[in-house]
């Protein structure tokens, strides 16, 4: 089979479409004929040599995919060969075939086509695990989403609105802010021209939940933007890894700061997240209340161009890699 390999850590041109050994499913796993994968910022870090996969996971880039079950490993129940699914992966998505633990499979929801479904697992599990399962976003809460125009952001806007929250987003251009509003954002702030803390406090009094992809550079301002009992959830490090935290401000607001990713969680935790997503989020997707937002689809063999597009910030929503043209 063919997969994207990394010739050496570096820029997108180090990605190559190469012939590799076909993976085999072990007990509790399934083998998928991959229809498509999707590009995530963690993929860029892995390509650069900064984010190796967990022990035992595939060295191939790719944290999600969609496809058809080709083979069942020993002990797998509830799935059949030929089922169309999408999957959360620890690695291996940029390939014609991928192995995935059965607990990380999701059926393709509603009327969504198989290629488009590749853009759902990572954003769905990330947003649901952090904003809903951990931060307990509730009806009438104010949710602030940084990076509202990206894959995570476009999904979080819709989830927040479906759950009855007031959704505030930041983005860097008028066009991207307008498109966030079209998805349901109640307030859209241009972070290049406005102080998001000032605007947020003026318009809403602050946020109950903040979903942050920046990390260190926004840490102090995010805490300042929280309401009493607010919850800051950090899922990215685009703004650095070391910041200063005012513990007094946290104490004064009874606020909390939580940081978590998906890739290195134990299998049982991933399975629990996927099960909750299937039970509570998938009906919203099937009803069309939450939709995958796809900005671009490129052949998987041209993954380098997809990485460049994500780095340039020129795409609204997710970039997909189709395994077959």
Coordinates of C-alpha atoms in Angstrom, one line a residue:
X1 CA 0.0 0.0 0.0
X2 CA 1.0 3.7 -0.2
X3 CA 1.3 6.2 2.6
X4 CA 2.7 9.6 3.3
X5 CA 6.2 9.3 4.8
X6 CA 8.6 11.9 6.2
X7 CA 11.9 12.0 4.5
X8 CA 13.4 14.0 7.3
X9 CA 12.0 16.6 9.7
X10 CA 11.4 19.9 7.9
X11 CA 9.1 21.9 5.7
X12 CA 6.1 20.4 3.7
X13 CA 8.3 19.2 0.9
X14 CA 9.7 16.4 3.1
X15 CA 6.4 14.6 2.8
X16 CA 6.4 11.8 0.2
X17 CA 3.9 9.3 -1.2
X18 CA 5.7 6.0 -0.7
X19 CA 5.1 2.3 -0.7
X20 CA 5.1 0.9 2.8
X21 CA 4.1 -2.4 4.5
X22 CA 0.4 -2.9 5.1
X23 CA -0.6 -2.8 8.8
X24 CA -2.4 -5.8 10.4
X25 CA -5.1 -5.6 13.0
X26 CA -4.4 -7.1 16.4
X27 CA -7.0 -8.2 19.0
X28 CA -9.6 -5.5 19.5
X29 CA -8.6 -3.7 16.3
X30 CA -10.0 -3.3 12.8
X31 CA -8.3 -2.6 9.5
X32 CA -9.8 0.1 7.4
X33 CA -9.6 0.8 3.7
X34 CA -9.1 4.6 4.0
X35 CA -11.3 6.9 2.0
X36 CA -9.8 10.1 3.4
X37 CA -7.9 11.7 6.3
X38 CA -7.7 15.3 7.5
X39 CA -5.0 17.7 8.3
X40 CA -4.5 18.9 11.9
X41 CA -2.0 21.3 13.4
X42 CA -0.5 18.4 15.3
X43 CA 0.4 16.9 12.0
X44 CA 2.5 19.9 11.2
X45 CA 4.4 19.5 14.4
X46 CA 5.0 15.8 13.8
X47 CA 6.3 16.6 10.3
X48 CA 8.8 19.1 11.9
X49 CA 10.0 16.5 14.3
X50 CA 8.4 18.1 17.4
X51 CA 5.5 15.7 18.1
X52 CA 6.3 12.0 17.9
X53 CA 3.5 9.4 18.1
X54 CA 2.8 7.6 21.4
X55 CA 4.7 4.3 21.9
X56 CA 3.2 1.6 19.7
X57 CA 1.3 3.9 17.5
X58 CA 1.9 4.2 13.7
X59 CA 4.7 6.5 12.7
X60 CA 2.6 7.7 9.8
X61 CA 1.0 11.1 10.3
X62 CA -2.8 11.3 10.6
X63 CA -5.1 11.6 13.7
X64 CA -8.4 10.7 12.0
X65 CA -9.8 9.1 8.9
X66 CA -12.9 7.7 7.3
X67 CA -13.2 4.5 5.4
X68 CA -14.6 1.0 5.1
X69 CA -13.9 -1.9 7.4
X70 CA -11.8 -4.4 5.6
X71 CA -10.9 -6.8 8.4
X72 CA -11.9 -7.5 12.0
X73 CA -9.3 -8.3 14.6
X74 CA -9.9 -11.0 17.2
X75 CA -12.7 -10.2 19.7
X76 CA -14.2 -7.2 17.8
X77 CA -18.0 -7.1 18.1
X78 CA -20.6 -4.7 17.0
X79 CA -18.9 -4.0 13.6
X80 CA -18.9 -5.9 10.3
X81 CA -16.7 -5.9 7.2
X82 CA -18.0 -3.3 4.8
X83 CA -19.3 -0.9 7.4
X84 CA -18.6 2.7 6.6
X85 CA -17.0 4.5 9.6
X86 CA -14.8 7.3 10.7
X87 CA -12.1 6.9 13.3
X88 CA -10.0 8.7 15.9
X89 CA -6.4 7.7 15.5
X90 CA -3.1 8.0 17.4
X91 CA -1.4 7.9 14.0
X92 CA -1.7 6.3 10.6
X93 CA -4.4 8.3 8.8
X94 CA -2.3 9.5 5.8
X95 CA -2.4 6.1 4.2
X96 CA -4.5 3.8 2.0
X97 CA -5.1 1.5 5.0
X98 CA -5.1 2.1 8.7
X99 CA -5.5 0.1 11.9
X100 CA -7.7 1.5 14.7
X101 CA -8.9 0.2 18.0
X102 CA -12.6 -0.7 17.7
X103 CA -13.4 1.6 20.6
X104 CA -12.4 4.6 18.5
X105 CA -14.7 3.9 15.6
X106 CA -17.8 6.0 14.8
X107 CA -20.5 5.3 12.2
X108 CA -20.7 7.8 9.5
X109 CA -23.6 10.0 10.7
X110 CA -26.8 11.0 8.9
X111 CA -26.5 12.0 5.2
X112 CA -22.8 12.9 5.4
X113 CA -20.7 11.3 2.6
X114 CA -17.7 9.1 3.4
X115 CA -15.0 11.5 2.4
X116 CA -16.5 14.4 4.4
X117 CA -16.8 12.2 7.5
X118 CA -13.0 12.2 7.7
X119 CA -13.2 15.8 9.0
X120 CA -15.3 14.9 12.0
X121 CA -13.5 12.6 14.6
X122 CA -10.7 14.8 15.8
X123 CA -12.7 18.0 16.1
X124 CA -15.7 16.2 17.5
X125 CA -13.8 14.4 20.2
X126 CA -11.6 17.3 21.1
X127 CA -14.5 19.8 21.4
X128 CA -16.8 17.4 23.2
X129 CA -14.3 16.1 25.6
X130 CA -13.0 19.5 26.6
X131 CA -16.0 21.9 26.3
X132 CA -18.8 19.5 27.3
X133 CA -17.4 16.6 29.3
X134 CA -14.8 18.5 31.2
X135 CA -15.9 22.2 31.2
X136 CA -19.6 21.3 31.5
X137 CA -20.8 24.0 29.0
X138 CA -24.5 24.6 29.8
X139 CA -27.4 26.4 28.3
X140 CA -27.0 30.2 28.6
X141 CA -23.3 30.0 29.3
X142 CA -20.9 32.2 27.3
X143 CA -18.4 30.2 25.3
X144 CA -15.3 32.0 23.9
X145 CA -13.6 30.1 21.0
X146 CA -10.2 31.3 19.9
X147 CA -9.4 30.5 16.2
X148 CA -13.1 30.4 15.2
X149 CA -12.3 29.9 11.5
X150 CA -10.3 26.7 11.9
X151 CA -11.5 23.1 12.1
X152 CA -11.9 23.1 15.9
X153 CA -13.4 26.6 15.9
X154 CA -16.0 26.0 13.3
X155 CA -17.1 22.8 15.1
X156 CA -17.1 24.5 18.5
X157 CA -19.3 27.3 17.3
X158 CA -22.0 24.9 16.2
X159 CA -21.8 22.7 19.3
X160 CA -22.1 25.7 21.5
X161 CA -25.1 27.0 19.7
X162 CA -26.8 23.6 19.6
X163 CA -26.4 23.4 23.4
X164 CA -27.9 26.9 23.9
X165 CA -24.8 28.8 24.7
X166 CA -23.8 32.4 23.6
X167 CA -20.8 31.9 21.4
X168 CA -18.0 34.4 21.0
X169 CA -15.1 33.9 18.6
X170 CA -11.9 35.5 17.6
X171 CA -10.4 35.5 14.1
X172 CA -8.1 37.6 12.0
X173 CA -10.1 39.0 9.1
X174 CA -13.5 40.4 8.3
X175 CA -14.2 37.6 5.9
X176 CA -13.5 34.9 8.4
X177 CA -15.5 36.7 11.1
X178 CA -18.5 36.9 8.8
X179 CA -18.3 33.2 8.1
X180 CA -18.2 32.5 11.8
X181 CA -21.3 34.6 12.2
X182 CA -23.0 32.6 9.5
X183 CA -22.3 29.4 11.5
X184 CA -24.0 31.0 14.5
X185 CA -21.4 33.0 16.4
X186 CA -23.2 35.7 18.4
X187 CA -20.1 37.9 18.7
X188 CA -17.0 37.9 16.4
X189 CA -13.9 39.8 17.4
X190 CA -11.0 40.7 15.2
X191 CA -8.0 39.9 17.4
X192 CA -5.7 41.9 15.2
X193 CA -7.7 45.1 15.7
X194 CA -9.5 44.7 19.0
X195 CA -8.7 43.6 22.6
X196 CA -10.8 40.5 22.9
X197 CA -10.9 40.8 26.7
X198 CA -12.3 44.4 26.6
X199 CA -14.9 43.6 23.9
X200 CA -16.0 40.4 25.6
X201 CA -16.4 42.0 29.0
X202 CA -18.3 44.9 27.5
X203 CA -20.7 42.8 25.5
X204 CA -21.2 39.7 27.8
X205 CA -19.5 40.4 31.1
X206 CA -17.0 37.6 30.4
X207 CA -16.9 34.0 29.5
X208 CA -18.0 30.9 31.4
X209 CA -15.9 28.6 29.2
X210 CA -12.9 29.5 27.0
X211 CA -11.5 27.1 24.4
X212 CA -8.0 28.2 23.7
X213 CA -5.6 27.1 21.0
X214 CA -2.9 29.7 21.8
X215 CA -1.5 28.6 25.1
X216 CA 1.1 30.8 26.8
X217 CA 0.6 34.1 25.0
X218 CA -3.1 34.3 25.9
X219 CA -2.9 32.8 29.4
X220 CA -3.2 36.0 31.4
X221 CA -5.7 37.6 29.2
X222 CA -7.9 34.5 29.1
X223 CA -8.0 34.4 32.9
X224 CA -8.9 38.1 32.9
X225 CA -11.7 37.3 30.5
X226 CA -13.3 34.6 32.7
X227 CA -16.4 35.1 34.7
X228 CA -16.8 33.9 38.3
X229 CA -16.4 30.0 38.3
X230 CA -15.1 30.2 34.7
X231 CA -13.3 27.4 33.0
X232 CA -10.3 27.9 30.7
X233 CA -9.5 24.9 28.5
X234 CA -6.2 24.9 26.7
X235 CA -5.8 22.6 23.7
X236 CA -3.0 24.2 21.7
X237 CA 0.4 25.9 22.0
X238 CA 0.4 28.2 18.9
X239 CA 1.4 31.1 21.2
X240 CA 4.1 29.3 23.1
X241 CA 4.5 26.9 26.0
X242 CA 5.6 29.1 29.0
X243 CA 3.4 31.8 30.4
X244 CA 2.8 33.6 33.7
X245 CA -0.3 32.7 35.7
X246 CA -1.9 35.0 38.3
X247 CA -3.0 32.6 40.9
X248 CA -4.7 35.4 42.8
X249 CA -6.9 36.1 39.9
X250 CA -7.9 32.4 39.7
X251 CA -8.7 32.4 43.4
X252 CA -10.7 35.5 43.2
X253 CA -12.8 34.1 40.4
X254 CA -12.9 30.5 41.7
X255 CA -11.7 29.8 38.2
X256 CA -9.9 26.7 36.7
X257 CA -7.4 26.1 34.0
X258 CA -7.3 22.7 32.3
X259 CA -5.0 21.6 29.5
X260 CA -5.4 18.3 27.6
X261 CA -4.9 16.6 24.3
X262 CA -6.4 13.4 22.9
X263 CA -3.4 11.6 21.3
X264 CA -1.7 10.4 24.4
X265 CA -4.8 9.5 26.4
X266 CA -5.1 5.8 27.4
X267 CA -7.3 3.7 25.1
X268 CA -10.1 3.3 27.7
X269 CA -10.3 7.1 28.0
X270 CA -10.5 7.6 24.2
X271 CA -13.1 4.9 24.0
X272 CA -15.2 6.6 26.7
X273 CA -15.0 10.0 24.8
X274 CA -15.9 8.3 21.5
X275 CA -18.9 6.6 23.2
X276 CA -20.2 9.8 24.6
X277 CA -19.7 11.6 21.3
X278 CA -21.7 8.8 19.6
X279 CA -24.5 9.0 22.2
X280 CA -24.9 12.7 22.6
X281 CA -23.2 14.6 19.7
X282 CA -23.9 12.3 16.8
X283 CA -27.7 12.8 16.9
X284 CA -27.0 16.6 16.5
X285 CA -24.8 15.8 13.5
X286 CA -27.4 13.5 12.0
X287 CA -30.1 16.2 12.5
X288 CA -27.9 18.8 10.7
X289 CA -27.5 21.0 13.8
X290 CA -23.7 20.4 13.7
X291 CA -22.1 20.0 10.3
X292 CA -18.5 19.3 9.2
X293 CA -17.1 22.4 7.6
X294 CA -14.7 21.5 4.8
X295 CA -12.6 24.2 3.2
X296 CA -10.5 22.1 0.8
X297 CA -10.1 18.5 -0.4
X298 CA -6.8 17.5 -2.0
X299 CA -5.4 14.1 -3.1
X300 CA -3.5 12.4 -0.2
X301 CA -0.4 12.1 -2.4
X302 CA -0.3 15.9 -2.4
X303 CA -0.3 16.3 1.4
X304 CA 2.5 18.8 1.2
X305 CA 0.3 21.3 -0.5
X306 CA -2.4 20.8 2.2
X307 CA 0.2 21.4 5.0
X308 CA 1.3 24.6 3.3
X309 CA -2.3 25.8 3.1
X310 CA -2.9 25.2 6.8
X311 CA 0.3 27.0 7.7
X312 CA -0.7 30.0 5.6
X313 CA -4.1 30.1 7.3
X314 CA -5.9 30.4 3.9
X315 CA -8.6 27.8 4.5
X316 CA -11.8 28.1 6.4
X317 CA -12.6 24.9 8.2
X318 CA -10.9 21.5 7.6
X319 CA -8.6 20.3 4.9
X320 CA -9.2 16.8 3.8
X321 CA -6.8 14.3 2.1
X322 CA -8.6 11.9 -0.3
X323 CA -6.9 8.6 -0.5
X324 CA -8.1 7.9 -4.0
X325 CA -8.6 10.5 -6.7

